[in-house]
Amino acid sequence: MVIWQQSFLVRKQLLQLVLLHTAWEMGSGQLHYSVPEESQHGTFVGRIAQDLGLEVSELVPRLFRIESEEHGDYFEVNVQNGILFVNSRIDREELCGKSPLCSIHLEVIVDKPLRIFHVEVEIKDINDNAPIFSVNQLNLFISESTTSGSRLSLESASDADVGQNAQIAYRVSLNDYFVLNTQNKNGKIMSPELVLKRTLDREDIPSYHLLLTATDGGELELTGTVQLLITVLDVNDNSPVFNQSVYEVSLSEMSANGILVIKLEATDPDEGINKDIIYAFNTPLPSFGIDENTGEVRLKGKLDFEDVNLYEIQVLATDKGHAPMQGNCKLLIEVLDVNDNTPEMSLKSLSVPVPEDSPLGTVVALISISDRDSGANGQVSCSMSPPGLPFKLMSTFKNYYSLVVAAALDREWQAEYKLVVTAQDHGAPSLSTSSSLVVPIGDVNDNAPAFVQPSYTIFVKENNPPGAHIFTVSASDPDVAENGQVSYWLDEKLWPLSSYISVHSESGKLYALQPLDYEEMKLLEFQVRAKDAGLPSLCGNVTVQVFVVDENDNVPAVSAPVEDGHTLLVVPVAAGHMVGKIHALDADSGYNAWLRYELHEATTGPWRVGLHSGEVSTVRALEEMEGGISHSLLVLVKDHGKPVLSATATLSISLVASAQAIKTDTRISRTGGGPQPLADNVNVYLIIAICSVSSLFLLVIIVYMALRCQNQAKEAMAYGPGTATLVCASEVGSWSYSNRHSHILAGVSGEASGKNDLMVFSPNIPVFAENREMRNTKEIISDSSGEVSL
């Protein structure tokens, strides 16, 4: 389309030239004038009538006129004076454009005769147009990686003027990066160029605003300008940069999952995708996560100060450029401790059992205290409970406590201690832990075996079977093991006892090795010693008094009268006259020796015998007429034992007329025994002593009966620790005594003594062991096997 328009204009111009040439040939000549463009109305152009050789006066008559087919009425002729003047404003640029020659062709026509004259008025260019650019702002783009010396072509300015007025010179505003370069070609200035003097940095100066000025060559220079906006195109030549090289954050170890830790921000001075940043950790972390687009770091796991108290995280920022660049920073996350760990106790050393003789300050245990927390949360104090224990805790060095002996120990008072050690930290709130510890006390042989009583008094029936168990002594030793293992033995230093008594070394049982005979031995006194097995061993002793309790094992023994003979001669006497007396003795004691006399049922005659005295007397008066009659009396002598033992005495009595020497023929028999030795005459002093204490005996009997009714004791012969009772004759009867010596074996004196005047016996009163009313007593009953039961 553009080419067609240009071709049309060329053909039009050629046609105009042809027509002008034809008209010129028809006229007589041609005039040439010039006038500056933009001339005012009336501006003188030339004396056209004169120049055409026409008279001014004939201009009107000949119908002088000018015509211009193309350019209208730019010019007019004053027919009064024949002057050609400017009729209207002429703009050469509008009329001729950029044509170097601009002329207006006028045709002057006169009639009579017809003549046509050709007049050419050249329109002179004046500098009335400043250079102009097609745009007010020229946008240029240059990469920041462009090397110095590179060129940027600029748009040329245009100037509607021609010639010198259209000669344009360029200049650019001062700057440090660009210079203006213009090239001439065939004397004409070509398009200007910007030459890069130094490398660009878009991040330093992203764009440049320059003013390009175009100046024409007129005498009065006119200029035109255009704004140059040079935009520096980004190249991914910058790494992302964090606003801090190191970030420090504190975070409680109890922080909730998903909490925002920090938001990191990196900047990239590049543009576009070159500045778009992706965030990431250098290495994956189980506890933290980062948003790759926003840089937000969030907690995604559980923190534990005791495991990790500081996280050093390398964070990377990578841009999205074609050749990605990377920046980094360090993120320090300090985990703040929370008192979430209870103290821990560890028993490093325990020395048990603790000997009870341990000195003060002896270390029993070494306890390690630790707390995984830090600061005040990890500072632990240690205490012990309950109070009042003979131990204390001492801080030896950091995190270690020693349990030491703080008071004297006594295993026999307390064999072990249960204590609780509590460790408590100083956190808020405080946490604590407790541990129980049992401290046994080791035994030391510091206690000798001890008997319950300082002495024992026991009663043993005579005639016991050999080896009978008569008593058990027991000593206790509060010590343990070998220190409390007690063995027994008899102390025979003062008196040999091995033939009478033995003791079992382990059980403490006392055995009678042979039958005891009350008539031979009434008291055995000895010491039993108890010894433990400790090193060194300790001993204790107890005195044992064994009273032999009489049994009815002796029949009464009848002694013959002092006078010799077998017949008692009496003279007739009145009733109640004593004619004789039976003397009998019983080697037993107590009730067993208490005798009574009876006439045998076969005995007849005027006789009677005293139940307790043995005196034979008449029951009626004997007459002379009865003289020469011989009477035989059979007297039974019985004791009060169980079973009753008895003996018989035969007394022959003859009546005589006058007094004669009386002789008694006594024949003695006894029940259940062999021959017994006859006793000596009754000691007169003994009888006096017995009578003097008869009242005392009566009192003892009364007390005995009262106690018997109160305790409802068994009627059995008993023995045990107790006090022997002294008894004498009273109104209830008389005692008979053995003429044998009674022996007392004493561990202290070792002497044996015989007594004819006083006897010691234990009445038939039950005695009970450990009875509140009758203390220090035990009832002992022999069984059928001869063993004695307690």
PDB file of C-alpha atoms in Angstrom, residues 104-371:
ATOM      1  CA  ILE A 104       4.728  28.297  -6.157  1.00  0.00           C
ATOM      2  CA  HIS A 105       3.976  28.575  -9.863  1.00  0.00           C
ATOM      3  CA  LEU A 106       1.694  31.425 -10.852  1.00  0.00           C
ATOM      4  CA  GLU A 107       0.116  31.972 -14.223  1.00  0.00           C
ATOM      5  CA  VAL A 108      -0.396  35.598 -15.174  1.00  0.00           C
ATOM      6  CA  ILE A 109      -3.029  36.012 -17.807  1.00  0.00           C
ATOM      7  CA  VAL A 110      -3.875  39.183 -19.761  1.00  0.00           C
ATOM      8  CA  ASP A 111      -6.287  39.512 -22.551  1.00  0.00           C
ATOM      9  CA  LYS A 112      -6.240  41.672 -25.602  1.00  0.00           C
ATOM     10  CA  PRO A 113      -4.091  40.049 -26.712  1.00  0.00           C
ATOM     11  CA  LEU A 114      -4.053  36.960 -24.716  1.00  0.00           C
ATOM     12  CA  ARG A 115      -0.828  36.355 -23.156  1.00  0.00           C
ATOM     13  CA  ILE A 116       0.187  33.933 -20.418  1.00  0.00           C
ATOM     14  CA  PHE A 117       3.152  34.577 -18.267  1.00  0.00           C
ATOM     15  CA  HIS A 118       4.726  32.102 -15.935  1.00  0.00           C
ATOM     16  CA  VAL A 119       5.878  33.379 -12.547  1.00  0.00           C
ATOM     17  CA  GLU A 120       7.751  31.182 -10.029  1.00  0.00           C
ATOM     18  CA  VAL A 121       7.789  32.309  -6.439  1.00  0.00           C
ATOM     19  CA  GLU A 122      10.333  30.394  -4.427  1.00  0.00           C
ATOM     20  CA  ILE A 123       9.407  29.939  -0.772  1.00  0.00           C
ATOM     21  CA  LYS A 124      12.530  30.380   1.258  1.00  0.00           C
ATOM     22  CA  ASP A 125      12.869  28.216   4.338  1.00  0.00           C
ATOM     23  CA  ILE A 126      13.214  29.907   7.675  1.00  0.00           C
ATOM     24  CA  ASN A 127      14.181  28.090  10.901  1.00  0.00           C
ATOM     25  CA  ASP A 128      10.704  27.936  12.244  1.00  0.00           C
ATOM     26  CA  ASN A 129      10.645  24.260  13.186  1.00  0.00           C
ATOM     27  CA  ALA A 130      12.551  22.764  16.046  1.00  0.00           C
ATOM     28  CA  PRO A 131      13.812  19.233  15.840  1.00  0.00           C
ATOM     29  CA  ILE A 132      11.244  16.831  17.182  1.00  0.00           C
ATOM     30  CA  PHE A 133      11.236  13.190  18.231  1.00  0.00           C
ATOM     31  CA  SER A 134       8.459  10.861  17.547  1.00  0.00           C
ATOM     32  CA  VAL A 135       7.906  10.186  21.213  1.00  0.00           C
ATOM     33  CA  ASN A 136       8.368  12.076  24.413  1.00  0.00           C
ATOM     34  CA  GLN A 137      10.137   9.195  26.083  1.00  0.00           C
ATOM     35  CA  LEU A 138      12.307   6.611  24.575  1.00  0.00           C
ATOM     36  CA  ASN A 139      12.466   3.333  26.500  1.00  0.00           C
ATOM     37  CA  LEU A 140      15.693   1.473  26.126  1.00  0.00           C
ATOM     38  CA  PHE A 141      16.730  -1.864  27.629  1.00  0.00           C
ATOM     39  CA  ILE A 142      20.211  -3.095  28.332  1.00  0.00           C
ATOM     40  CA  SER A 143      21.394  -6.144  30.182  1.00  0.00           C
ATOM     41  CA  GLU A 144      23.531  -5.560  33.235  1.00  0.00           C
ATOM     42  CA  SER A 145      25.891  -8.107  31.866  1.00  0.00           C
ATOM     43  CA  THR A 146      26.555  -5.958  28.758  1.00  0.00           C
ATOM     44  CA  THR A 147      30.214  -5.222  28.351  1.00  0.00           C
ATOM     45  CA  SER A 148      31.595  -1.714  28.112  1.00  0.00           C
ATOM     46  CA  GLY A 149      31.814  -0.299  24.577  1.00  0.00           C
ATOM     47  CA  SER A 150      28.505  -1.755  23.592  1.00  0.00           C
ATOM     48  CA  ARG A 151      26.198   0.568  21.628  1.00  0.00           C
ATOM     49  CA  LEU A 152      22.560   1.439  21.863  1.00  0.00           C
ATOM     50  CA  SER A 153      20.946   2.965  18.761  1.00  0.00           C
ATOM     51  CA  LEU A 154      18.724   5.940  19.384  1.00  0.00           C
ATOM     52  CA  GLU A 155      15.875   7.336  17.377  1.00  0.00           C
ATOM     53  CA  SER A 156      16.772  10.363  15.320  1.00  0.00           C
ATOM     54  CA  ALA A 157      14.952  13.638  15.633  1.00  0.00           C
ATOM     55  CA  SER A 158      13.216  15.133  12.618  1.00  0.00           C
ATOM     56  CA  ASP A 159      13.162  18.777  11.545  1.00  0.00           C
ATOM     57  CA  ALA A 160      10.576  20.014   9.097  1.00  0.00           C
ATOM     58  CA  ASP A 161      12.979  22.657   7.900  1.00  0.00           C
ATOM     59  CA  VAL A 162      15.448  22.018   5.207  1.00  0.00           C
ATOM     60  CA  GLY A 163      18.947  22.846   4.516  1.00  0.00           C
ATOM     61  CA  GLN A 164      20.992  24.221   7.276  1.00  0.00           C
ATOM     62  CA  ASN A 165      17.954  24.651   9.415  1.00  0.00           C
ATOM     63  CA  ALA A 166      17.449  20.948   9.264  1.00  0.00           C
ATOM     64  CA  GLN A 167      21.013  20.047  10.182  1.00  0.00           C
ATOM     65  CA  ILE A 168      20.624  18.404  13.645  1.00  0.00           C
ATOM     66  CA  ALA A 169      23.279  18.003  16.295  1.00  0.00           C
ATOM     67  CA  TYR A 170      22.717  15.731  19.330  1.00  0.00           C
ATOM     68  CA  ARG A 171      23.857  15.808  22.896  1.00  0.00           C
ATOM     69  CA  VAL A 172      22.950  13.771  25.966  1.00  0.00           C
ATOM     70  CA  SER A 173      22.842  14.776  29.604  1.00  0.00           C
ATOM     71  CA  LEU A 174      25.960  14.106  31.632  1.00  0.00           C
ATOM     72  CA  ASN A 175      26.268  10.682  33.299  1.00  0.00           C
ATOM     73  CA  ASP A 176      28.941   8.238  34.278  1.00  0.00           C
ATOM     74  CA  TYR A 177      27.858   5.331  32.199  1.00  0.00           C
ATOM     75  CA  PHE A 178      26.871   6.492  28.725  1.00  0.00           C
ATOM     76  CA  VAL A 179      28.296   8.771  26.034  1.00  0.00           C
ATOM     77  CA  LEU A 180      26.671   9.893  22.807  1.00  0.00           C
ATOM     78  CA  ASN A 181      28.152   8.968  19.510  1.00  0.00           C
ATOM     79  CA  THR A 182      26.985  10.265  16.126  1.00  0.00           C
ATOM     80  CA  GLN A 183      28.101   9.049  12.754  1.00  0.00           C
ATOM     81  CA  ASN A 184      28.249  11.104   9.578  1.00  0.00           C
ATOM     82  CA  LYS A 185      27.645   9.502   6.264  1.00  0.00           C
ATOM     83  CA  ASN A 186      28.045  11.469   3.113  1.00  0.00           C
ATOM     84  CA  GLY A 187      28.008  14.574   5.215  1.00  0.00           C
ATOM     85  CA  LYS A 188      24.811  13.678   6.810  1.00  0.00           C
ATOM     86  CA  ILE A 189      24.404  12.845  10.484  1.00  0.00           C
ATOM     87  CA  MET A 190      23.133   9.405  10.949  1.00  0.00           C
ATOM     88  CA  SER A 191      21.190   8.172  13.937  1.00  0.00           C
ATOM     89  CA  PRO A 192      22.885   8.854  17.279  1.00  0.00           C
ATOM     90  CA  GLU A 193      24.149   6.012  19.468  1.00  0.00           C
ATOM     91  CA  LEU A 194      24.736   5.573  23.192  1.00  0.00           C
ATOM     92  CA  VAL A 195      28.025   3.948  23.969  1.00  0.00           C
ATOM     93  CA  LEU A 196      28.442   2.106  27.357  1.00  0.00           C
ATOM     94  CA  LYS A 197      31.467   3.419  29.157  1.00  0.00           C
ATOM     95  CA  ARG A 198      31.462   1.015  32.157  1.00  0.00           C
ATOM     96  CA  THR A 199      29.684  -2.096  33.236  1.00  0.00           C
ATOM     97  CA  LEU A 200      26.297  -1.772  34.765  1.00  0.00           C
ATOM     98  CA  ASP A 201      24.899  -3.144  37.993  1.00  0.00           C
ATOM     99  CA  ARG A 202      21.174  -3.325  38.011  1.00  0.00           C
ATOM    100  CA  GLU A 203      21.148  -3.869  41.737  1.00  0.00           C
ATOM    101  CA  ASP A 204      23.081  -0.632  42.095  1.00  0.00           C
ATOM    102  CA  ILE A 205      21.229   1.464  39.529  1.00  0.00           C
ATOM    103  CA  PRO A 206      18.306  -0.314  37.976  1.00  0.00           C
ATOM    104  CA  SER A 207      17.532   2.422  35.452  1.00  0.00           C
ATOM    105  CA  TYR A 208      18.895   5.615  34.007  1.00  0.00           C
ATOM    106  CA  HIS A 209      16.978   8.752  33.031  1.00  0.00           C
ATOM    107  CA  LEU A 210      18.833  10.752  30.380  1.00  0.00           C
ATOM    108  CA  LEU A 211      17.820  13.697  28.276  1.00  0.00           C
ATOM    109  CA  LEU A 212      18.687  13.547  24.596  1.00  0.00           C
ATOM    110  CA  THR A 213      18.716  17.002  22.974  1.00  0.00           C
ATOM    111  CA  ALA A 214      18.579  17.604  19.212  1.00  0.00           C
ATOM    112  CA  THR A 215      19.684  21.090  17.969  1.00  0.00           C
ATOM    113  CA  ASP A 216      19.141  22.294  14.388  1.00  0.00           C
ATOM    114  CA  GLY A 217      21.559  24.415  12.402  1.00  0.00           C
ATOM    115  CA  GLY A 218      19.542  27.571  12.095  1.00  0.00           C
ATOM    116  CA  GLU A 219      20.898  30.939  13.021  1.00  0.00           C
ATOM    117  CA  LEU A 220      18.498  30.923  15.854  1.00  0.00           C
ATOM    118  CA  GLU A 221      18.918  27.354  17.023  1.00  0.00           C
ATOM    119  CA  LEU A 222      15.919  25.409  17.879  1.00  0.00           C
ATOM    120  CA  THR A 223      16.090  22.282  19.981  1.00  0.00           C
ATOM    121  CA  GLY A 224      14.009  19.266  20.651  1.00  0.00           C
ATOM    122  CA  THR A 225      14.410  16.753  23.456  1.00  0.00           C
ATOM    123  CA  VAL A 226      13.398  13.253  24.315  1.00  0.00           C
ATOM    124  CA  GLN A 227      13.563  11.439  27.659  1.00  0.00           C
ATOM    125  CA  LEU A 228      15.675   8.339  27.549  1.00  0.00           C
ATOM    126  CA  LEU A 229      14.614   5.721  30.108  1.00  0.00           C
ATOM    127  CA  ILE A 230      17.286   3.100  30.082  1.00  0.00           C
ATOM    128  CA  THR A 231      16.220   0.052  32.007  1.00  0.00           C
ATOM    129  CA  VAL A 232      18.974  -2.319  33.097  1.00  0.00           C
ATOM    130  CA  LEU A 233      17.851  -5.848  32.514  1.00  0.00           C
ATOM    131  CA  ASP A 234      18.517  -8.208  35.415  1.00  0.00           C
ATOM    132  CA  VAL A 235      20.943 -11.037  35.262  1.00  0.00           C
ATOM    133  CA  ASN A 236      20.961 -13.630  38.066  1.00  0.00           C
ATOM    134  CA  ASP A 237      24.240 -12.401  39.394  1.00  0.00           C
ATOM    135  CA  ASN A 238      23.252 -11.979  43.065  1.00  0.00           C
ATOM    136  CA  SER A 239      22.765 -14.591  45.737  1.00  0.00           C
ATOM    137  CA  PRO A 240      19.907 -14.299  48.197  1.00  0.00           C
ATOM    138  CA  VAL A 241      21.045 -12.559  51.361  1.00  0.00           C
ATOM    139  CA  PHE A 242      19.483 -12.888  54.815  1.00  0.00           C
ATOM    140  CA  ASN A 243      19.133  -9.721  56.816  1.00  0.00           C
ATOM    141  CA  GLN A 244      21.146 -11.413  59.582  1.00  0.00           C
ATOM    142  CA  SER A 245      23.927 -13.889  59.305  1.00  0.00           C
ATOM    143  CA  VAL A 246      23.016 -15.437  62.651  1.00  0.00           C
ATOM    144  CA  TYR A 247      19.547 -15.653  64.183  1.00  0.00           C
ATOM    145  CA  GLU A 248      19.150 -16.481  67.848  1.00  0.00           C
ATOM    146  CA  VAL A 249      15.867 -17.750  69.255  1.00  0.00           C
ATOM    147  CA  SER A 250      14.929 -19.036  72.718  1.00  0.00           C
ATOM    148  CA  LEU A 251      12.253 -21.686  72.978  1.00  0.00           C
ATOM    149  CA  SER A 252      10.842 -23.462  76.007  1.00  0.00           C
ATOM    150  CA  GLU A 253      11.171 -27.223  75.914  1.00  0.00           C
ATOM    151  CA  MET A 254       7.462 -27.438  76.731  1.00  0.00           C
ATOM    152  CA  SER A 255       6.452 -25.463  73.621  1.00  0.00           C
ATOM    153  CA  ALA A 256       3.440 -26.773  71.769  1.00  0.00           C
ATOM    154  CA  ASN A 257       3.814 -28.552  68.480  1.00  0.00           C
ATOM    155  CA  GLY A 258       3.321 -26.253  65.477  1.00  0.00           C
ATOM    156  CA  ILE A 259       4.349 -23.054  67.251  1.00  0.00           C
ATOM    157  CA  LEU A 260       6.044 -20.424  65.090  1.00  0.00           C
ATOM    158  CA  VAL A 261       9.695 -20.277  66.026  1.00  0.00           C
ATOM    159  CA  ILE A 262      10.860 -17.509  63.704  1.00  0.00           C
ATOM    160  CA  LYS A 263      10.194 -16.147  60.260  1.00  0.00           C
ATOM    161  CA  LEU A 264      13.357 -15.881  58.210  1.00  0.00           C
ATOM    162  CA  GLU A 265      13.626 -13.468  55.337  1.00  0.00           C
ATOM    163  CA  ALA A 266      16.223 -13.364  52.616  1.00  0.00           C
ATOM    164  CA  THR A 267      16.344 -10.793  49.839  1.00  0.00           C
ATOM    165  CA  ASP A 268      17.711 -11.034  46.332  1.00  0.00           C
ATOM    166  CA  PRO A 269      18.455  -7.759  44.533  1.00  0.00           C
ATOM    167  CA  ASP A 270      17.763  -9.476  41.257  1.00  0.00           C
ATOM    168  CA  GLU A 271      14.399  -9.343  39.598  1.00  0.00           C
ATOM    169  CA  GLY A 272      11.771 -11.721  38.419  1.00  0.00           C
ATOM    170  CA  ILE A 273      12.397 -15.333  39.018  1.00  0.00           C
ATOM    171  CA  ASN A 274      15.934 -14.371  39.881  1.00  0.00           C
ATOM    172  CA  LYS A 275      14.636 -12.915  43.106  1.00  0.00           C
ATOM    173  CA  ASP A 276      12.079 -15.605  43.913  1.00  0.00           C
ATOM    174  CA  ILE A 277      13.510 -17.553  46.863  1.00  0.00           C
ATOM    175  CA  ILE A 278      13.049 -21.077  48.167  1.00  0.00           C
ATOM    176  CA  TYR A 279      13.962 -21.729  51.848  1.00  0.00           C
ATOM    177  CA  ALA A 280      15.291 -25.022  53.107  1.00  0.00           C
ATOM    178  CA  PHE A 281      17.386 -26.543  55.898  1.00  0.00           C
ATOM    179  CA  ASN A 282      20.826 -27.749  55.065  1.00  0.00           C
ATOM    180  CA  THR A 283      19.942 -31.115  56.603  1.00  0.00           C
ATOM    181  CA  PRO A 284      16.462 -32.393  57.510  1.00  0.00           C
ATOM    182  CA  LEU A 285      15.548 -32.010  61.183  1.00  0.00           C
ATOM    183  CA  PRO A 286      12.987 -34.108  63.013  1.00  0.00           C
ATOM    184  CA  SER A 287      12.012 -31.310  65.397  1.00  0.00           C
ATOM    185  CA  PHE A 288      11.677 -28.342  63.072  1.00  0.00           C
ATOM    186  CA  GLY A 289      10.229 -27.559  59.671  1.00  0.00           C
ATOM    187  CA  ILE A 290      10.506 -24.549  57.367  1.00  0.00           C
ATOM    188  CA  ASP A 291       8.020 -23.251  54.820  1.00  0.00           C
ATOM    189  CA  GLU A 292       9.914 -23.040  51.543  1.00  0.00           C
ATOM    190  CA  ASN A 293       7.982 -20.020  50.352  1.00  0.00           C
ATOM    191  CA  THR A 294       7.537 -17.880  53.492  1.00  0.00           C
ATOM    192  CA  GLY A 295      10.625 -18.862  55.479  1.00  0.00           C
ATOM    193  CA  GLU A 296       8.536 -19.600  58.591  1.00  0.00           C
ATOM    194  CA  VAL A 297      10.250 -22.051  60.931  1.00  0.00           C
ATOM    195  CA  ARG A 298       7.828 -24.043  63.069  1.00  0.00           C
ATOM    196  CA  LEU A 299       8.186 -26.687  65.745  1.00  0.00           C
ATOM    197  CA  LYS A 300       7.016 -30.071  64.548  1.00  0.00           C
ATOM    198  CA  GLY A 301       8.300 -32.356  67.306  1.00  0.00           C
ATOM    199  CA  LYS A 302       8.893 -32.500  71.037  1.00  0.00           C
ATOM    200  CA  LEU A 303      11.815 -30.642  72.524  1.00  0.00           C
ATOM    201  CA  ASP A 304      13.855 -32.004  75.385  1.00  0.00           C
ATOM    202  CA  PHE A 305      16.418 -29.728  76.954  1.00  0.00           C
ATOM    203  CA  GLU A 306      18.157 -32.710  78.480  1.00  0.00           C
ATOM    204  CA  ASP A 307      18.739 -34.271  75.059  1.00  0.00           C
ATOM    205  CA  VAL A 308      19.567 -31.171  73.006  1.00  0.00           C
ATOM    206  CA  ASN A 309      19.720 -27.718  74.541  1.00  0.00           C
ATOM    207  CA  LEU A 310      20.963 -25.864  71.471  1.00  0.00           C
ATOM    208  CA  TYR A 311      20.178 -26.394  67.812  1.00  0.00           C
ATOM    209  CA  GLU A 312      22.549 -24.958  65.215  1.00  0.00           C
ATOM    210  CA  ILE A 313      20.659 -25.010  61.943  1.00  0.00           C
ATOM    211  CA  GLN A 314      22.040 -23.987  58.558  1.00  0.00           C
ATOM    212  CA  VAL A 315      19.267 -22.389  56.525  1.00  0.00           C
ATOM    213  CA  LEU A 316      19.620 -22.090  52.752  1.00  0.00           C
ATOM    214  CA  ALA A 317      17.901 -19.547  50.489  1.00  0.00           C
ATOM    215  CA  THR A 318      18.003 -20.412  46.771  1.00  0.00           C
ATOM    216  CA  ASP A 319      16.642 -18.208  43.982  1.00  0.00           C
ATOM    217  CA  LYS A 320      14.788 -19.546  40.973  1.00  0.00           C
ATOM    218  CA  GLY A 321      17.114 -18.126  38.320  1.00  0.00           C
ATOM    219  CA  HIS A 322      18.332 -20.067  35.347  1.00  0.00           C
ATOM    220  CA  ALA A 323      21.580 -20.570  37.163  1.00  0.00           C
ATOM    221  CA  PRO A 324      20.274 -20.668  40.774  1.00  0.00           C
ATOM    222  CA  MET A 325      22.312 -18.867  43.376  1.00  0.00           C
ATOM    223  CA  GLN A 326      22.262 -19.622  47.039  1.00  0.00           C
ATOM    224  CA  GLY A 327      22.657 -17.777  50.317  1.00  0.00           C
ATOM    225  CA  ASN A 328      22.692 -19.106  53.868  1.00  0.00           C
ATOM    226  CA  CYS A 329      22.426 -18.115  57.505  1.00  0.00           C
ATOM    227  CA  LYS A 330      22.759 -19.839  60.837  1.00  0.00           C
ATOM    228  CA  LEU A 331      19.758 -20.283  63.090  1.00  0.00           C
ATOM    229  CA  LEU A 332      20.573 -20.864  66.769  1.00  0.00           C
ATOM    230  CA  ILE A 333      17.609 -22.191  68.736  1.00  0.00           C
ATOM    231  CA  GLU A 334      18.275 -22.278  72.443  1.00  0.00           C
ATOM    232  CA  VAL A 335      16.013 -24.674  74.321  1.00  0.00           C
ATOM    233  CA  LEU A 336      15.009 -23.217  77.677  1.00  0.00           C
ATOM    234  CA  ASP A 337      14.924 -25.679  80.514  1.00  0.00           C
ATOM    235  CA  VAL A 338      11.673 -26.475  82.290  1.00  0.00           C
ATOM    236  CA  ASN A 339      11.642 -28.384  85.550  1.00  0.00           C
ATOM    237  CA  ASP A 340      10.273 -31.554  83.984  1.00  0.00           C
ATOM    238  CA  ASN A 341      12.733 -34.077  85.378  1.00  0.00           C
ATOM    239  CA  THR A 342      12.624 -35.426  88.884  1.00  0.00           C
ATOM    240  CA  PRO A 343      15.945 -35.926  90.661  1.00  0.00           C
ATOM    241  CA  GLU A 344      17.534 -39.324  90.254  1.00  0.00           C
ATOM    242  CA  MET A 345      19.262 -41.235  93.020  1.00  0.00           C
ATOM    243  CA  SER A 346      21.828 -43.935  92.583  1.00  0.00           C
ATOM    244  CA  LEU A 347      23.299 -46.022  95.366  1.00  0.00           C
ATOM    245  CA  LYS A 348      27.002 -46.133  94.582  1.00  0.00           C
ATOM    246  CA  SER A 349      28.126 -47.960  97.688  1.00  0.00           C
ATOM    247  CA  LEU A 350      26.406 -49.691 100.595  1.00  0.00           C
ATOM    248  CA  SER A 351      28.286 -51.210 103.506  1.00  0.00           C
ATOM    249  CA  VAL A 352      25.807 -53.329 105.425  1.00  0.00           C
ATOM    250  CA  PRO A 353      25.275 -54.659 107.915  1.00  0.00           C
ATOM    251  CA  VAL A 354      26.691 -51.830 109.985  1.00  0.00           C
ATOM    252  CA  PRO A 355      28.468 -53.192 113.073  1.00  0.00           C
ATOM    253  CA  GLU A 356      26.776 -51.904 116.167  1.00  0.00           C
ATOM    254  CA  ASP A 357      30.111 -50.778 117.576  1.00  0.00           C
ATOM    255  CA  SER A 358      30.827 -48.589 114.534  1.00  0.00           C
ATOM    256  CA  PRO A 359      32.360 -45.248 115.534  1.00  0.00           C
ATOM    257  CA  LEU A 360      30.618 -41.999 114.746  1.00  0.00           C
ATOM    258  CA  GLY A 361      31.210 -40.851 111.206  1.00  0.00           C
ATOM    259  CA  THR A 362      31.386 -44.360 109.742  1.00  0.00           C
ATOM    260  CA  VAL A 363      30.197 -44.226 106.128  1.00  0.00           C
ATOM    261  CA  VAL A 364      27.252 -46.525 105.545  1.00  0.00           C
ATOM    262  CA  ALA A 365      26.279 -45.601 101.997  1.00  0.00           C
ATOM    263  CA  LEU A 366      27.374 -43.329  99.189  1.00  0.00           C
ATOM    264  CA  ILE A 367      24.467 -41.879  97.243  1.00  0.00           C
ATOM    265  CA  SER A 368      24.736 -40.105  93.920  1.00  0.00           C
ATOM    266  CA  ILE A 369      22.109 -37.444  93.233  1.00  0.00           C
ATOM    267  CA  SER A 370      21.533 -36.115  89.738  1.00  0.00           C
ATOM    268  CA  ASP A 371      18.953 -34.026  87.939  1.00  0.00           C
TER     269      ASP A 371
END
